[in-house]
């Protein structure tokens, strides 16, 4: 029989170090998104590349993720997060450092992004959310929030850190430092502490087959059931729409702030403040969704950026309004991936979470590719980001409405067999 569910306090005592390792791992996986904007100026100055080209690098990684995320998610379901994460962290560290070797040919930029996109597949959000969601139940929302705060941590640290590295040591040294330094920390933590439910069960089997039953049971939808589930489709569409705008603005946030009249240094620090707001957003949202239905919390949070984006328009932007807009956007941006992971686990269960969230990751990848590219094209054609920001306002409202329309949570009933499950409407 499955072991009794742990309380929130017991979960954190038992798996808190796993959350820390996953959070740092995800921060490393997330660092390139806020870093790209800092490298745009130096690369433009040295090689004369357009912002569209500089934005298109992330499109390659997004295309790879779009195609392969479900496959890697299925591999995580089969082998556990640990095995994929350790190799992926090492490969991604080398790929980031290899950007320092560029000599000005456009194909070098594209090839290195291809290599980065391929090896980083193993450290996308699916890896970390699968590990955490597989062992947390009572405090899953907060645990996912702390884990995915890794991306907000990256946003808070990467901008000023990268700006300092570029100004004092050059952009080549900055790529090496970010890749090998941050990557080494993530590898060490995951080596010692990253063990998800499948890893735990595998280790228990080696020690004592009877104790293996204590490992968390993982009920949920089959793949075919997930494909037909309207709630999961609403989550996927909302995620694609809202992250297209969010990631586009995150990648271009330093140029956007500079265009509003700030210096590069002040723009980097403001981007850092937005990252700190994102951390707060994840922790607050995680606490709230463990207590209240996510359609209220998520719907209002996603819709809130409809207030922030117009404040960044050139006709409205003042120092105060830009700061307010970046803080609101940072707070909301910090919750979007967290909401997707939580909603996937609640409406799809954990039986095939990796594969289902792998599909969600394909939507995230598509958003990561088209968002920055559209923002770059908008700037190159119009000389500003106004059209992109206006579209973002409408998309925020649509995404919030999709989440708000979700129904009651399924109640997953665990049986003696880990692969048997049923979904009963929650009362």
XYZ file of C-alpha atoms in Angstrom:
427
model
C 0.000 0.000 0.000
C 1.248 3.542 -0.660
C 2.656 5.428 2.277
C 0.563 8.065 3.999
C 0.852 11.556 2.555
C 3.403 13.811 4.199
C 2.471 17.158 5.687
C 3.877 20.318 4.113
C 6.423 20.616 6.917
C 7.520 16.999 6.480
C 7.844 17.458 2.717
C 10.137 20.445 3.128
C 12.229 18.697 5.760
C 12.677 15.655 3.535
C 12.994 17.294 0.122
C 14.078 20.870 0.779
C 17.608 20.303 -0.556
C 16.148 18.829 -3.744
C 14.207 22.064 -4.264
C 17.385 24.084 -3.734
C 19.306 22.018 -6.293
C 16.454 22.184 -8.786
C 16.113 25.937 -8.319
C 19.805 26.583 -8.975
C 19.724 24.182 -11.922
C 16.790 26.033 -13.418
C 18.477 29.388 -12.817
C 21.394 28.151 -14.933
C 19.006 26.915 -17.617
C 17.356 30.361 -17.620
C 20.376 32.657 -17.676
C 20.655 33.032 -21.460
C 17.234 34.688 -21.782
C 18.075 37.849 -19.798
C 21.731 37.735 -20.909
C 21.007 38.017 -24.641
C 19.922 41.647 -24.353
C 23.184 42.591 -22.613
C 25.265 41.075 -25.418
C 23.283 42.766 -28.220
C 25.115 46.088 -28.004
C 28.689 44.691 -27.873
C 28.004 42.192 -30.680
C 26.387 44.871 -32.823
C 29.382 47.131 -32.250
C 31.947 44.433 -33.068
C 30.239 42.519 -35.871
C 27.550 44.908 -37.157
C 24.774 42.354 -36.658
C 21.107 43.422 -36.623
C 18.811 42.923 -33.650
C 16.743 40.543 -35.778
C 19.790 38.279 -36.249
C 20.713 38.536 -32.582
C 17.140 37.626 -31.643
C 17.015 34.742 -34.125
C 19.598 32.758 -32.168
C 17.038 31.900 -29.534
C 14.641 30.828 -32.294
C 16.937 27.912 -33.118
C 16.911 26.660 -29.550
C 13.168 27.176 -29.462
C 12.693 25.130 -32.650
C 14.701 22.251 -31.191
C 12.705 22.425 -27.975
C 9.448 22.615 -29.896
C 10.243 19.353 -31.693
C 11.975 17.387 -28.955
C 10.423 18.472 -25.635
C 7.775 15.706 -25.544
C 10.477 13.123 -26.288
C 12.729 14.377 -23.503
C 9.716 14.556 -21.183
C 8.998 10.891 -21.865
C 12.648 10.073 -21.149
C 12.363 11.853 -17.801
C 9.248 9.794 -16.990
C 11.251 6.664 -17.753
C 14.676 7.400 -16.295
C 14.115 10.193 -13.775
C 15.372 13.764 -13.729
C 18.825 13.168 -12.300
C 20.362 11.250 -15.188
C 19.360 13.788 -17.807
C 20.124 16.844 -15.695
C 23.731 16.063 -14.821
C 24.845 15.481 -18.415
C 22.791 18.415 -19.633
C 24.305 20.850 -17.147
C 27.814 19.922 -18.231
C 27.021 20.184 -21.947
C 25.167 23.472 -21.557
C 28.063 24.956 -19.606
C 30.426 24.214 -22.483
C 27.958 25.493 -25.083
C 27.569 28.883 -23.372
C 31.324 29.261 -23.012
C 31.776 28.454 -26.725
C 30.044 31.724 -27.721
C 33.349 33.364 -26.767
C 34.984 31.737 -29.797
C 32.954 33.651 -32.402
C 34.923 35.649 -34.982
C 32.120 37.487 -36.774
C 30.616 35.010 -39.240
C 26.848 34.847 -38.878
C 26.844 31.055 -39.259
C 28.970 30.776 -36.084
C 26.235 32.474 -34.088
C 23.614 30.141 -35.543
C 25.658 26.937 -35.132
C 26.513 27.620 -31.508
C 22.868 28.361 -30.783
C 22.004 25.018 -32.394
C 24.459 23.209 -30.112
C 23.221 25.141 -27.086
C 19.591 24.403 -27.934
C 20.274 20.689 -28.285
C 22.235 20.104 -25.069
C 20.080 22.439 -22.966
C 16.998 20.342 -23.744
C 17.820 18.176 -20.738
C 17.707 21.080 -18.268
C 14.496 22.782 -19.339
C 11.672 23.346 -16.866
C 10.308 19.814 -17.386
C 13.329 18.298 -15.661
C 13.075 20.424 -12.537
C 9.281 20.540 -12.204
C 9.036 16.763 -12.657
C 11.533 16.208 -9.862
C 9.765 18.544 -7.444
C 6.141 17.746 -8.310
C 6.814 14.010 -8.012
C 7.632 14.285 -4.292
C 5.570 17.294 -3.157
C 1.796 17.133 -2.719
C 0.756 19.183 0.302
C 3.073 22.077 -0.586
C 3.432 21.542 -4.331
C 2.519 25.100 -5.293
C 5.127 26.703 -3.049
C 7.753 24.078 -3.914
C 7.291 24.717 -7.623
C 7.384 28.438 -6.912
C 10.733 28.188 -5.119
C 12.129 25.929 -7.849
C 11.027 28.132 -10.714
C 12.188 31.210 -8.828
C 15.482 30.108 -10.313
C 14.551 31.949 -13.499
C 13.743 35.104 -11.532
C 17.000 34.695 -9.629
C 18.765 34.575 -12.984
C 16.925 37.713 -14.101
C 17.929 39.490 -10.890
C 21.598 38.535 -11.056
C 22.399 38.086 -14.741
C 21.784 41.653 -15.909
C 24.152 43.506 -13.509
C 26.611 40.588 -13.433
C 26.809 40.323 -17.224
C 27.036 44.089 -17.634
C 29.937 44.173 -15.173
C 31.704 41.239 -16.844
C 31.334 42.801 -20.300
C 32.501 46.258 -19.224
C 35.482 45.049 -17.160
C 36.571 41.900 -19.015
C 34.877 41.946 -22.438
C 31.994 39.995 -23.879
C 34.092 36.882 -24.604
C 35.177 36.492 -20.980
C 31.586 37.137 -19.904
C 30.347 34.119 -21.871
C 33.041 31.894 -20.347
C 32.378 33.093 -16.807
C 28.618 32.641 -17.065
C 28.880 29.172 -18.592
C 31.585 27.575 -16.486
C 31.072 29.423 -13.194
C 27.317 29.171 -12.807
C 27.279 25.742 -14.421
C 29.790 24.316 -11.952
C 27.667 25.381 -8.977
C 24.563 23.768 -10.479
C 26.386 20.514 -11.261
C 27.718 20.103 -7.712
C 24.333 20.745 -6.079
C 22.476 18.382 -8.400
C 25.119 15.688 -7.982
C 24.443 15.546 -4.245
C 20.752 16.453 -3.885
C 18.729 15.923 -7.092
C 16.771 12.695 -6.587
C 13.131 12.621 -7.775
C 10.478 9.982 -7.004
C 11.744 7.590 -9.668
C 15.345 8.016 -8.550
C 14.247 7.490 -4.958
C 12.376 4.323 -5.835
C 15.343 3.014 -7.831
C 17.691 3.581 -4.901
C 15.276 1.985 -2.433
C 14.992 -1.091 -4.628
C 18.737 -1.545 -4.419
C 18.654 -1.368 -0.621
C 15.342 -2.939 0.324
C 12.564 -3.948 -2.055
C 9.953 -3.640 0.702
C 10.897 0.006 1.322
C 10.435 0.797 -2.368
C 6.698 0.956 -1.689
C 7.360 4.071 0.386
C 8.326 6.014 -2.734
C 5.595 8.399 -3.915
C 2.831 6.896 -6.056
C 2.314 8.656 -9.398
C -1.269 8.450 -10.708
C -2.579 10.575 -13.573
C -3.848 10.709 -17.153
C -2.630 8.480 -19.938
C -1.171 10.230 -22.973
C -4.340 9.674 -25.013
C -6.511 11.050 -22.203
C -4.289 14.116 -21.932
C -4.661 14.833 -25.654
C -8.443 14.952 -25.246
C -8.478 17.027 -22.055
C -9.876 20.523 -22.703
C -8.398 21.956 -19.501
C -4.866 21.035 -20.542
C -5.439 22.590 -23.968
C -6.540 25.836 -22.344
C -3.397 25.793 -20.217
C -1.252 25.192 -23.311
C -2.832 28.030 -25.316
C -2.642 30.493 -22.425
C 1.004 29.557 -21.885
C 1.901 30.034 -25.555
C 0.213 33.423 -25.780
C 1.397 34.973 -22.553
C 4.997 33.735 -22.744
C 5.417 34.950 -26.325
C 5.034 38.487 -25.022
C 6.796 37.897 -21.705
C 9.930 36.311 -23.160
C 10.050 38.859 -25.966
C 10.054 41.692 -23.447
C 12.532 39.895 -21.160
C 15.049 39.430 -23.980
C 14.628 43.041 -25.143
C 14.069 44.642 -21.748
C 17.469 46.368 -21.572
C 17.066 47.948 -25.050
C 13.461 48.877 -24.173
C 14.576 50.597 -20.961
C 17.508 52.312 -22.692
C 15.132 53.595 -25.395
C 13.016 55.049 -22.570
C 15.978 57.236 -21.554
C 17.909 55.139 -19.013
C 21.638 54.407 -19.196
C 22.748 50.814 -19.860
C 23.933 50.473 -16.265
C 20.652 51.753 -14.811
C 18.735 49.595 -17.282
C 20.644 46.536 -16.056
C 19.826 47.363 -12.428
C 16.173 47.933 -13.261
C 16.085 44.570 -15.003
C 17.564 43.137 -11.806
C 14.757 44.739 -9.770
C 12.233 43.114 -12.095
C 13.921 39.773 -11.412
C 13.579 40.310 -7.661
C 9.896 41.135 -8.183
C 9.655 37.838 -10.073
C 11.008 35.927 -7.095
C 8.395 37.583 -4.872
C 5.738 36.741 -7.446
C 6.635 33.062 -7.455
C 6.665 32.754 -3.665
C 3.413 34.659 -3.178
C 1.682 32.783 -5.984
C 2.964 29.434 -4.737
C 1.564 30.120 -1.291
C -1.781 31.296 -2.684
C -2.374 28.376 -5.066
C -1.799 25.920 -2.229
C -4.777 27.591 -0.527
C -7.050 28.926 -3.276
C -8.088 27.683 -6.699
C -5.506 28.609 -9.304
C -8.101 30.041 -11.710
C -8.515 33.041 -9.395
C -4.840 33.510 -8.598
C -3.554 32.724 -12.081
C -6.256 34.525 -14.015
C -5.754 37.794 -12.178
C -1.963 37.538 -12.258
C -1.759 36.940 -16.008
C -4.216 39.745 -16.716
C -2.268 42.213 -14.549
C 0.376 42.841 -17.212
C -2.314 44.477 -19.373
C -1.776 47.386 -16.987
C 2.035 47.291 -17.193
C 2.759 47.115 -20.917
C 1.129 50.437 -21.931
C 3.342 52.221 -19.371
C 6.376 51.296 -21.491
C 5.056 53.061 -24.599
C 7.193 56.027 -25.571
C 4.229 58.402 -25.421
C 3.595 57.517 -21.764
C 6.977 56.506 -20.394
C 8.451 58.462 -17.530
C 11.026 57.290 -15.043
C 8.372 56.424 -12.464
C 6.047 54.685 -14.921
C 8.842 52.609 -16.435
C 9.897 51.440 -12.969
C 6.301 50.557 -12.074
C 5.829 48.725 -15.374
C 9.009 46.653 -14.980
C 8.144 45.694 -11.404
C 4.595 44.644 -12.335
C 5.854 42.758 -15.383
C 8.601 41.124 -13.331
C 6.131 40.026 -10.660
C 3.733 38.507 -13.200
C 6.475 37.057 -15.408
C 7.812 35.185 -12.412
C 4.558 33.253 -12.080
C 3.775 32.163 -15.634
C 5.941 29.064 -15.937
C 5.083 28.171 -12.352
C 1.379 28.328 -13.132
C 1.850 26.118 -16.188
C 3.722 23.482 -14.187
C 1.216 23.522 -11.349
C -1.801 23.378 -13.667
C -0.269 20.491 -15.611
C 0.278 18.492 -12.422
C -3.235 19.205 -11.104
C -5.169 18.561 -14.324
C -2.899 15.884 -15.815
C -1.562 14.102 -12.729
C 1.967 12.745 -12.339
C 1.747 9.417 -14.198
C 2.944 10.967 -17.471
C 3.787 14.440 -16.209
C 7.105 14.567 -18.044
C 5.557 13.818 -21.419
C 2.564 16.134 -20.866
C 4.679 18.984 -19.573
C 7.076 18.219 -22.405
C 4.282 19.269 -24.745
C 3.761 22.379 -22.640
C 7.492 22.988 -22.981
C 7.055 22.842 -26.744
C 4.577 25.701 -26.398
C 7.056 27.521 -24.168
C 9.790 26.926 -26.743
C 7.601 28.240 -29.531
C 6.922 31.322 -27.430
C 10.639 31.714 -26.680
C 11.377 31.623 -30.385
C 8.693 33.846 -31.824
C 8.453 36.377 -28.959
C 11.994 37.819 -29.131
C 12.007 37.551 -32.933
C 8.742 39.472 -33.281
C 10.003 42.092 -30.861
C 13.199 42.436 -32.912
C 11.309 42.659 -36.202
C 8.954 45.257 -34.705
C 11.893 47.418 -33.669
C 13.746 47.050 -36.972
C 10.625 48.018 -38.977
C 9.156 50.746 -36.762
C 12.108 51.935 -34.717
C 10.292 51.192 -31.441
C 8.439 48.429 -29.575
C 4.990 50.084 -29.454
C 3.087 47.570 -31.614
C 4.581 44.664 -29.664
C 3.555 46.219 -26.347
C -0.008 46.984 -27.513
C -0.445 43.372 -28.689
C 0.899 42.233 -25.324
C -1.851 44.138 -23.539
C -4.591 42.283 -25.424
C -2.853 38.919 -25.049
C -2.562 39.367 -21.279
C -6.335 39.702 -20.975
C -6.992 36.683 -23.220
C -4.542 34.476 -21.301
C -6.008 35.484 -17.951
C -9.500 34.651 -19.203
C -8.402 31.175 -20.357
C -7.009 30.323 -16.928
C -10.037 31.808 -15.201
C -12.303 29.512 -17.271
C -10.794 26.307 -15.833
C -13.067 24.026 -13.824
C -12.623 22.034 -10.623
C -9.450 20.063 -10.006
C -9.569 16.325 -10.709
C -9.011 14.296 -7.558
C -6.436 11.638 -8.278
C -7.149 8.432 -6.370
C -4.069 6.348 -5.701
C -4.469 2.564 -5.777
C -2.158 -0.307 -4.986
C -0.787 -0.270 -8.539
C 1.164 2.919 -9.289
C -0.086 3.078 -12.886
C -3.776 2.814 -12.021
C -5.635 6.029 -11.475
C -9.051 7.639 -11.638
C -10.150 11.229 -11.785
C -13.097 12.290 -9.676
C -14.524 15.800 -9.691
C -13.480 17.628 -6.552
C -16.251 18.786 -4.342
